[in-house]
mmCIF file of C-alpha atoms in Angstrom:
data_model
loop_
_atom_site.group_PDB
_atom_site.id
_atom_site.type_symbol
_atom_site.label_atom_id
_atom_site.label_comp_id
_atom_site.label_asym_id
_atom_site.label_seq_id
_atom_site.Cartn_x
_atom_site.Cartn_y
_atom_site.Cartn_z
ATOM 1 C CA UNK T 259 -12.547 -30.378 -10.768
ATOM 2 C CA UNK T 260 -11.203 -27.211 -9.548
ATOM 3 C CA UNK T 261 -12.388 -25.282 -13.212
ATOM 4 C CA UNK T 262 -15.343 -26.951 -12.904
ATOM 5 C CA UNK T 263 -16.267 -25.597 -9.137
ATOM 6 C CA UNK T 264 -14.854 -22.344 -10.389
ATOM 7 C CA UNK T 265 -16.703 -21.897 -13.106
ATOM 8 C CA UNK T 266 -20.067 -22.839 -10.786
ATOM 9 C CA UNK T 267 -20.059 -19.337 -9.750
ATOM 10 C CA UNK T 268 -21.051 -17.735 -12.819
ATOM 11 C CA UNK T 269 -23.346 -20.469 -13.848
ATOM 12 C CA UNK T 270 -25.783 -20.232 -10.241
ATOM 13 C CA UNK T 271 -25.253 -16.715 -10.492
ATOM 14 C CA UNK T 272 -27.227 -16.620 -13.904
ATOM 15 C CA UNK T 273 -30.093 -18.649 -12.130
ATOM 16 C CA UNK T 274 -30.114 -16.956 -9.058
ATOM 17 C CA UNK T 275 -30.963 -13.723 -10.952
ATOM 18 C CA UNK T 276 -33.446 -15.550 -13.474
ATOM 19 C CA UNK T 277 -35.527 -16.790 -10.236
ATOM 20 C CA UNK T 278 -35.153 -13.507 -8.251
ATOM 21 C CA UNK T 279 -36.493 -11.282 -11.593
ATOM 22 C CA UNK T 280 -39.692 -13.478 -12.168
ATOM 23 C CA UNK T 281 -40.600 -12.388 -8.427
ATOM 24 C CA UNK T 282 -39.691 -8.116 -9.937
ATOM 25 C CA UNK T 283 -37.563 -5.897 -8.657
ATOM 26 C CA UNK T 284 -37.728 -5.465 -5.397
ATOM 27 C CA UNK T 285 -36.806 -8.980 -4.652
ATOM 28 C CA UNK T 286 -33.354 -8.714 -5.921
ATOM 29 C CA UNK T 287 -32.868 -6.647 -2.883
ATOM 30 C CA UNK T 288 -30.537 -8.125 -1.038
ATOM 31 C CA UNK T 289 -30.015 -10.611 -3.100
ATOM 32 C CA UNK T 290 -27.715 -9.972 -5.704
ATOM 33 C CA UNK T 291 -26.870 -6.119 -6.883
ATOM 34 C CA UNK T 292 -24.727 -4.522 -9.203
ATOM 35 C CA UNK T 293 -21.417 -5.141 -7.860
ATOM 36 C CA UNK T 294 -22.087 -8.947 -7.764
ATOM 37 C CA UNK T 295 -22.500 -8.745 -11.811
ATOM 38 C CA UNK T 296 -19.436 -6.610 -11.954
ATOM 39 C CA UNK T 297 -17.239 -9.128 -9.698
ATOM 40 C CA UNK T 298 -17.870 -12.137 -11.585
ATOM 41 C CA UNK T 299 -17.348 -10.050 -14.707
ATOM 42 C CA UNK T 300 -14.005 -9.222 -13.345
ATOM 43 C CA UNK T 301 -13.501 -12.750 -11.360
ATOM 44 C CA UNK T 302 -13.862 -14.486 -14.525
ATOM 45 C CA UNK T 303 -10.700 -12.150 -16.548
ATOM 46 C CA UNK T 304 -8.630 -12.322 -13.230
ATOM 47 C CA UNK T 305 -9.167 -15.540 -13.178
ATOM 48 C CA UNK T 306 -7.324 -16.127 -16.737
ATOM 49 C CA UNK T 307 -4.405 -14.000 -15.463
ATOM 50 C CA UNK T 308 -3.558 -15.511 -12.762
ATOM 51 C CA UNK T 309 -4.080 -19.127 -13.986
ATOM 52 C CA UNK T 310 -1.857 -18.331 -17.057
ATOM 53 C CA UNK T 311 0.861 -15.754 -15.828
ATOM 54 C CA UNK T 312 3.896 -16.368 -14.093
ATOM 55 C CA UNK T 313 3.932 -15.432 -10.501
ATOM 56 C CA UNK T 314 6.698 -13.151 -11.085
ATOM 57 C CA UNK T 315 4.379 -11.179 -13.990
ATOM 58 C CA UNK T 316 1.905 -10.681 -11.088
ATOM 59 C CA UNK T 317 3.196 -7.533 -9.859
ATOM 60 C CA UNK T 318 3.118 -5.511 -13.167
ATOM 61 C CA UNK T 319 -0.155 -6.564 -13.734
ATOM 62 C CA UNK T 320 -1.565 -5.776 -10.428
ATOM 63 C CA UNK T 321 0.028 -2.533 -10.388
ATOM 64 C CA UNK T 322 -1.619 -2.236 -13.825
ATOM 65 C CA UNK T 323 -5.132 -2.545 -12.101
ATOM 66 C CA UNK T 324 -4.400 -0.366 -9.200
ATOM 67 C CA UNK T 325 -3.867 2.586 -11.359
ATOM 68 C CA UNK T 326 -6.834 1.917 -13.213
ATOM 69 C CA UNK T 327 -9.030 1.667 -9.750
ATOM 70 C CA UNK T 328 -7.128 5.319 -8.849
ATOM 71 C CA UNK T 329 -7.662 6.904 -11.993
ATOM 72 C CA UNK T 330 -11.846 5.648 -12.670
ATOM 73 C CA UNK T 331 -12.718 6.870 -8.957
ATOM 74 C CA UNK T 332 -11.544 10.523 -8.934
ATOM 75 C CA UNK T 333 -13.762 10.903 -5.878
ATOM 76 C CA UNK T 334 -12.525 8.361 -3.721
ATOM 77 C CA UNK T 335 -8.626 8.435 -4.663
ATOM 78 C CA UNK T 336 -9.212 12.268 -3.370
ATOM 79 C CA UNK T 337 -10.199 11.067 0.009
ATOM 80 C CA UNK T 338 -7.571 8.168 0.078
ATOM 81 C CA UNK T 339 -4.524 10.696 -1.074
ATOM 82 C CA UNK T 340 -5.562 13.312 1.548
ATOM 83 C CA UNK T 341 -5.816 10.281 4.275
ATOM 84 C CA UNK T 342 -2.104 9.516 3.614
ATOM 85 C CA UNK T 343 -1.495 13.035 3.247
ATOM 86 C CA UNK T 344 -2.545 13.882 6.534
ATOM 87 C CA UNK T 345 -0.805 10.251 8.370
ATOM 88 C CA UNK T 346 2.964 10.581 6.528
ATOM 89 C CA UNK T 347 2.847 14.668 6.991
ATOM 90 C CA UNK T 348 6.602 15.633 7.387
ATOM 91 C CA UNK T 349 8.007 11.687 6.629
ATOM 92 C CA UNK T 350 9.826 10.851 4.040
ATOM 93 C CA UNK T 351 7.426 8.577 1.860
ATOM 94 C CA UNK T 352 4.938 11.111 2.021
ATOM 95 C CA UNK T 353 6.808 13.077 -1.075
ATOM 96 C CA UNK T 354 4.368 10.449 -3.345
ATOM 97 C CA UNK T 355 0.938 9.457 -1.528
ATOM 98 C CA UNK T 356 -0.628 8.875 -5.000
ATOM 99 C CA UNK T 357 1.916 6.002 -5.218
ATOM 100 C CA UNK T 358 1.248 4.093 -1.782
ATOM 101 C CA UNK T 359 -2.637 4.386 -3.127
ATOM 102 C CA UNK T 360 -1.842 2.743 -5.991
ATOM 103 C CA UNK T 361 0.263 0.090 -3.866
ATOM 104 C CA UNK T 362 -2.189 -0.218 -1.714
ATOM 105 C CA UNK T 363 -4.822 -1.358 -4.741
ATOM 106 C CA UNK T 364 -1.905 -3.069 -6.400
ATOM 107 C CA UNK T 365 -1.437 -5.681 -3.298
ATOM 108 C CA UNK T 366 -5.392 -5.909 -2.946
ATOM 109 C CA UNK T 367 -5.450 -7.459 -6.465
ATOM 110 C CA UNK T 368 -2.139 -9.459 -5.694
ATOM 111 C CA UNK T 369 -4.575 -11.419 -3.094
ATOM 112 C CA UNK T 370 -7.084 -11.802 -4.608
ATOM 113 C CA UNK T 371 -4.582 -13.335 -7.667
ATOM 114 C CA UNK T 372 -3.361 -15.769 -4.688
ATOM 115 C CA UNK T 373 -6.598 -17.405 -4.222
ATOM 116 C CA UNK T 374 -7.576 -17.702 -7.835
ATOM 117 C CA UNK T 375 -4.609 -19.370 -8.879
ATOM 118 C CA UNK T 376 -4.986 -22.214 -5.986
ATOM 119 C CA UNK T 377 -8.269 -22.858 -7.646
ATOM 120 C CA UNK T 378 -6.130 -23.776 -10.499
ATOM 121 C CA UNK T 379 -5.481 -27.704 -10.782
ATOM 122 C CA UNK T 380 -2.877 -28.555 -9.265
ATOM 123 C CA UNK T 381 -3.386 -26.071 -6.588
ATOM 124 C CA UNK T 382 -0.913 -23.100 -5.525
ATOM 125 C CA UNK T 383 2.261 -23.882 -3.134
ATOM 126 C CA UNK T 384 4.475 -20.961 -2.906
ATOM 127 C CA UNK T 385 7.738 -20.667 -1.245
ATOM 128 C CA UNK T 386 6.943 -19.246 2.202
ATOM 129 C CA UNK T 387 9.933 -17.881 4.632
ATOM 130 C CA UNK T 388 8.610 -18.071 8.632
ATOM 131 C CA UNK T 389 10.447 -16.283 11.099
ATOM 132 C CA UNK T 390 9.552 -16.948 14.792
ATOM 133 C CA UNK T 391 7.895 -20.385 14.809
ATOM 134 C CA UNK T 392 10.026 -21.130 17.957
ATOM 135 C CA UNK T 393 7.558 -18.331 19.353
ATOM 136 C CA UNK T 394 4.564 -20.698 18.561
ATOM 137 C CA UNK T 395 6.174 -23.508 20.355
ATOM 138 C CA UNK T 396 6.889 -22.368 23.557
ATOM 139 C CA UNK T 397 3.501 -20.722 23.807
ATOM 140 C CA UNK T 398 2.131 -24.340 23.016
ATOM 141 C CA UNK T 399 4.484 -26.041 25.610
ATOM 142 C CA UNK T 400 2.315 -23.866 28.354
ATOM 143 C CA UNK T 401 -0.679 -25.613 27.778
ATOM 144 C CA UNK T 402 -3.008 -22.980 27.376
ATOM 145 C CA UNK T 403 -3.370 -22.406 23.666
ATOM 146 C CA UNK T 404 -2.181 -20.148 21.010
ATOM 147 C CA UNK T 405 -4.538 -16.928 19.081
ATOM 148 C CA UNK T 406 -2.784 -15.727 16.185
ATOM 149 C CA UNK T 407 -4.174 -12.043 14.906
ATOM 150 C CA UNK T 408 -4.252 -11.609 11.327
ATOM 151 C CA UNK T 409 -3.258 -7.618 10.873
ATOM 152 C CA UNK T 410 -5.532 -5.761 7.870
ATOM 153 C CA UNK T 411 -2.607 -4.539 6.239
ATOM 154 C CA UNK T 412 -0.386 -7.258 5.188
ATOM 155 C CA UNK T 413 -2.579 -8.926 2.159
ATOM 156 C CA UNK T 414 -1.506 -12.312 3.065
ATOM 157 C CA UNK T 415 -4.380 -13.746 4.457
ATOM 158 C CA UNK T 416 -4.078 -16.878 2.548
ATOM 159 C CA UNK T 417 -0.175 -17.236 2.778
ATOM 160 C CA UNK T 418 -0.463 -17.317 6.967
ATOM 161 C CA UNK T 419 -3.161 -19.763 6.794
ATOM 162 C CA UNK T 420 -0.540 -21.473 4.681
ATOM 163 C CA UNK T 421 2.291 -20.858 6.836
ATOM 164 C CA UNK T 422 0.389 -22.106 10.207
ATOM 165 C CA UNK T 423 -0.976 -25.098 8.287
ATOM 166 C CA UNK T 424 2.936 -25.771 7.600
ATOM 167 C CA UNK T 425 4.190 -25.416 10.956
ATOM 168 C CA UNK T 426 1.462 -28.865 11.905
ATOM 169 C CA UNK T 427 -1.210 -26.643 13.642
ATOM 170 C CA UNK T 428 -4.499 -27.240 13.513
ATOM 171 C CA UNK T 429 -6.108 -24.369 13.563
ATOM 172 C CA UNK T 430 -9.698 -23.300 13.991
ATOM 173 C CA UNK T 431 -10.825 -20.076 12.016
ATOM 174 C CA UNK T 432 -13.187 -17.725 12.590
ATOM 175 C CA UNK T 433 -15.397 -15.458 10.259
ATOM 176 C CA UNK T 434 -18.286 -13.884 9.397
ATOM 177 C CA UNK T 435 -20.392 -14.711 6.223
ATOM 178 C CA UNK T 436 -19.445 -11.550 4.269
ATOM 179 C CA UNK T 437 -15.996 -12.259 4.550
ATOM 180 C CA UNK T 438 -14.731 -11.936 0.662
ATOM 181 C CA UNK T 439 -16.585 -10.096 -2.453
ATOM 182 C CA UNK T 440 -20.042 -9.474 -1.343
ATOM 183 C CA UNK T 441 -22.598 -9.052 1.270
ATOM 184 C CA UNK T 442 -25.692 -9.869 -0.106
ATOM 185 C CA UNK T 443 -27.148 -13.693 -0.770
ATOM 186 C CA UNK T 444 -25.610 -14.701 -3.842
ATOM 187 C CA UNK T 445 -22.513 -13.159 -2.796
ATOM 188 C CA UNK T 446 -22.005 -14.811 0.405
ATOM 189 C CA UNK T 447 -23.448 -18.113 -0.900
ATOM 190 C CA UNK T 448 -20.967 -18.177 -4.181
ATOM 191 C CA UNK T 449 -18.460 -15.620 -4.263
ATOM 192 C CA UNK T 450 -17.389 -15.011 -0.923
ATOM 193 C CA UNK T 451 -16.848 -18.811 -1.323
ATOM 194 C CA UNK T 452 -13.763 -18.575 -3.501
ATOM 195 C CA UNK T 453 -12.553 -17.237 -0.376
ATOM 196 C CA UNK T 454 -13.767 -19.772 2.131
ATOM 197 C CA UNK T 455 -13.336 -22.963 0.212
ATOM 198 C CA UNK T 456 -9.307 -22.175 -0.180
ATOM 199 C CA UNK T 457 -9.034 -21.249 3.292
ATOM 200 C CA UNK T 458 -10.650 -24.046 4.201
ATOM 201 C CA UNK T 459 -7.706 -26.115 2.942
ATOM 202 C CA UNK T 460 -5.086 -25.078 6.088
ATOM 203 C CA UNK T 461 -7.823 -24.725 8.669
ATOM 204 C CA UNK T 462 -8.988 -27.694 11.116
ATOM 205 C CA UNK T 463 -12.565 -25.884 11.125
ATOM 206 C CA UNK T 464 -14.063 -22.582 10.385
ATOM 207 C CA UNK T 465 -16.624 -20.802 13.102
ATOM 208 C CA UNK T 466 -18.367 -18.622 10.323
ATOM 209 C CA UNK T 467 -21.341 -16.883 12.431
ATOM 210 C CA UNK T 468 -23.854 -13.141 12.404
ATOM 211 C CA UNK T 469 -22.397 -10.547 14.619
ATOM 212 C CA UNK T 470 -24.917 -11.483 16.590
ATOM 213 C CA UNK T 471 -23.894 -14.698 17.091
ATOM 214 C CA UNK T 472 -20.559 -14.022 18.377
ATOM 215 C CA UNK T 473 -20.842 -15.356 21.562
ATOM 216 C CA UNK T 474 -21.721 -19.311 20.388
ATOM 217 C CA UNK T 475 -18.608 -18.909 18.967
ATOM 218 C CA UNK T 476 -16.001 -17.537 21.315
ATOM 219 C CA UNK T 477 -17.753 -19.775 23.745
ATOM 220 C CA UNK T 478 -16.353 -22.830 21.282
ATOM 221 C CA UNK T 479 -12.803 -20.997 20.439
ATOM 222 C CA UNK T 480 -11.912 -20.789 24.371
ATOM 223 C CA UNK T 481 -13.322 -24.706 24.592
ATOM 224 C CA UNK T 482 -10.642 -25.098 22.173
ATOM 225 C CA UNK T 483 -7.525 -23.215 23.730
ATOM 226 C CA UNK T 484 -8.168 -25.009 27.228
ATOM 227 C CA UNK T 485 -6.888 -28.257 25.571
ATOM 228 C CA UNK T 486 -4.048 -25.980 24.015
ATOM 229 C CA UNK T 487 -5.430 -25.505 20.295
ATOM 230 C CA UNK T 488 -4.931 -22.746 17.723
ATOM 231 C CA UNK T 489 -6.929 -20.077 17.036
ATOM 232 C CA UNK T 490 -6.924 -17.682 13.760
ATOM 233 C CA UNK T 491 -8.523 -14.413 13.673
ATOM 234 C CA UNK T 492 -8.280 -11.744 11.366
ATOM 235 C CA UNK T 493 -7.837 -8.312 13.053
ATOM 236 C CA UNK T 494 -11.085 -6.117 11.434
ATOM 237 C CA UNK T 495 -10.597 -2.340 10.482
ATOM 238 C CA UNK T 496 -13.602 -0.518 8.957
ATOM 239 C CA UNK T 497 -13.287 -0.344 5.716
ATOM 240 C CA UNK T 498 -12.210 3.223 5.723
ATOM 241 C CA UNK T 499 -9.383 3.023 7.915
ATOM 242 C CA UNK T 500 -7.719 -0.013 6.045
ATOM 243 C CA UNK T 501 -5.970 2.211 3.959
ATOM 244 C CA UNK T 502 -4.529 3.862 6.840
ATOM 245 C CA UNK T 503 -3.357 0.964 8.423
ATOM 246 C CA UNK T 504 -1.198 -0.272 5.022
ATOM 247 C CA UNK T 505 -0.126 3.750 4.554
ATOM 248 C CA UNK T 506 0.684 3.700 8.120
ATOM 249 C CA UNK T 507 2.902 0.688 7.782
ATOM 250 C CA UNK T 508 5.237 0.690 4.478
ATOM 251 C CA UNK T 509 5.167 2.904 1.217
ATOM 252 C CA UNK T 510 5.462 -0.468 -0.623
ATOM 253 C CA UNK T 511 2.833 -2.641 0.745
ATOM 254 C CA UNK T 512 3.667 -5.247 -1.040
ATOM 255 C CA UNK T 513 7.173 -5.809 0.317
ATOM 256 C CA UNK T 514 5.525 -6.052 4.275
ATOM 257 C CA UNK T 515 5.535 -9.677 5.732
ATOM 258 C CA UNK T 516 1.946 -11.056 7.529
ATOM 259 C CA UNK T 517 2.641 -10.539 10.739
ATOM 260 C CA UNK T 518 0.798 -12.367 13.045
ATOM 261 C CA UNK T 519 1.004 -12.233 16.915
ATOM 262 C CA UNK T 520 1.012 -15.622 18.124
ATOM 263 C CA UNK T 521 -0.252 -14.693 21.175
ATOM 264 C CA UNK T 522 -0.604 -17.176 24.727
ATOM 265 C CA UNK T 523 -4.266 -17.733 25.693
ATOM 266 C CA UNK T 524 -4.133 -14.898 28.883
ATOM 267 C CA UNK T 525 -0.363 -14.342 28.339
ATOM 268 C CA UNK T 526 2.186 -12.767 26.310
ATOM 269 C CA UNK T 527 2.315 -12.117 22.787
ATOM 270 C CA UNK T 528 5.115 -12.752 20.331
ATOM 271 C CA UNK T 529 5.326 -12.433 16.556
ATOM 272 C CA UNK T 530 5.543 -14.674 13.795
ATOM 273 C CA UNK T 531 6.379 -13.417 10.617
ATOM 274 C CA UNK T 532 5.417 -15.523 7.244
ATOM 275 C CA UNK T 533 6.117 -14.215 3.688
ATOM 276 C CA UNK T 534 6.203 -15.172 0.444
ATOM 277 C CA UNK T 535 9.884 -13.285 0.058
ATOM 278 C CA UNK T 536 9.159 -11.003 -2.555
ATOM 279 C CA UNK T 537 11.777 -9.168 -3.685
ATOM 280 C CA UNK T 538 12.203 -5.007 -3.412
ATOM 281 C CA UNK T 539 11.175 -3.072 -6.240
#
C-alpha cells in the first residue's frame, strides 16, 4: 500500500504533463515546471536510499549530497558562505563556514530521508528522547490551551509531530498548500503530499489554507485552545534567512534538538525539547 501510493506520484505526474502539453506551452505555467521533473527524478533515488539503508548510514550519505548541492551551485554557496561569514565573524566555528553549509544541506536531505522511509511498509518509529513534557502539562492544567512553535532550524519537523503525538495530544496543524517540494499545481497536489500525508499521521486535523485565508483559520485554532487543545505551527523564515537561522544556532546542525515552545494560550512560554538522540560526530 504504502509503495503503491508512493509510487502514484510519478505515475499522475506523467499524465498531468501529457494533458497540460496537448493545451502548448503556456499552459504548463503554473502547473508543473522544471524543478517538479527534477524532484521526482531525485524523490524516486532518495527514495531507494532511505528505504534500503540503515538509519545509522544516513548521515554519510546525506553529507554526501550536501557537498554535491555546494559544489554544482558555485553561485549560491558564495552567497551562503559569506552569510555565515558575516553572522560567526570573530566565533570560534566560523574558522570553517563552508562546512556548516554543507551541514546545513546535509540535515535538509536527512528530513527529507525521514519522511520517505515512513512511507516504507511498516512505517518509521524512531527512538525519540523528550525533555520538558511536564512543561506541556501544566500549561494544559490552566485550561486555556497549548501553541507549540516549530523553529526553521532544527529539521525535525516530522520527529515533533511524532513526539507531541506521543505525549497523547491531539493536535491541530496548520499550513499552507506549498508546504513541501513545490509550489505550482502538480506539486502541491502530489509532491508536497509526501509531506502532508505523513504528517497527517500525529495530527488530530490539518488547517491547510491561501495566505489570504488566514483569518478562517486562526478564527478555528483559537475555537480550539478555548476548550484547552493543541496547536502546531511551524515558525516561517524566508527562504533566505533559513540558513542563518541553522548557522546562527550550531556548526553541526544535525546534532540540535527541535525545540519547540510549548507556549500557554496568552501566557508564558516554556520549551520542550524532542530528538531523535543522534550521536556527536
Amino acid at each position: 500500500m504504502g509503495l503503491n501510493r508512493l509510487l502514484s506520484a510519478p505515475r499522475n505526474f506523467l499524465q498531468s504533463a501529457r494533458k497540460s502539453l496537448g493545451r502548448g506551452p503556456k499552459a504548463l505555467k503554473g502547473v508543473i515546471d522544471g524543478q517538479d521533473i527534477a524532484e521526482v527524478a531525485k524523490l524516486s533515488s532518495q527514495s531507494l536510499l532511505a528505504w534500503s539503508l540503515p538509519e545509522s548510514a544516513w548521515w554519510p550519505v546525506t553529507r554526501l549530497l550536501g557537498r554535491i548541492e555546494v559544489a554544482t551551485h558555485a553561485k549560491r554557496t558564495r552567497r551562503e558562505i559569506a552569510e555565515v561569514e558575516a553572522l560567526l565573524a570573530g566565533t570560534e566555528i566560523a574558522a570553517d563556514p563552508r562546512r556548516i553549509v554543507v551541514e546545513n544541506w546535509a540535515n535538509q536531505y536527512g528530513e527529507r530521508f525521514q519522511y520517505l522511509r515512513a512511507w516504507r511498509p511498516g512505517g518509521w518509529t524512531p527512538e525519540i528522547d523528550m525533555v520538558g513534557a511536564e512543561h506541556v502539562s501544566a500549561a494544559l492544567a490552566q485550561k486555556r490551551g497549548v501553541i507549540f512553535w516549530g523553529g526553521n532550524f532544527s529539521f525535525n519537523n516530522l520527529v515533533a509531530k511524532m513526539a507531541m503525538h506521543r505525549l497523547g495530544l491531539a493536535v491541530i496543524g496548520f499550513s499552507v498548500p506549498r508546504h513541501g517540494f513545490s509550489k505550482t499545481v502538480f506539486g502541491v497536489r502530489y509532491l508536497n503530499r509526501l509531506y502532508r500525508d505523513i504528517e497527517n499521521r500525529y495530527l488530530k486535523e490539518r488547517l491547510m489554507s491561501e495566505p489570504t485565508q488566514f483569518a478562517a483559520s486562526l478564527e478555528k485554532m483559537r475555537e480550539y485552545l478555548k476548550v484547552n487543545g493543541a496547536v502546531f505551527r511551524r515558525r516561517r523564515t524566508r527562504a533566505k534567512n533559513r540558513q542563518r537561522e541553522i548557522s546562527r544556532r550550531s556548526p553541526h546542525p544535525r546534532n540540535r534538538a527541535a525545540c519547540h515552545g510549548a507556549q500557554h494560550w496568552r501566557g508564558h512560554a516554556a520549551d520542550l525539547y524532542a530528538s531523535r538522540g543522534t550521536p556527536p560526530l
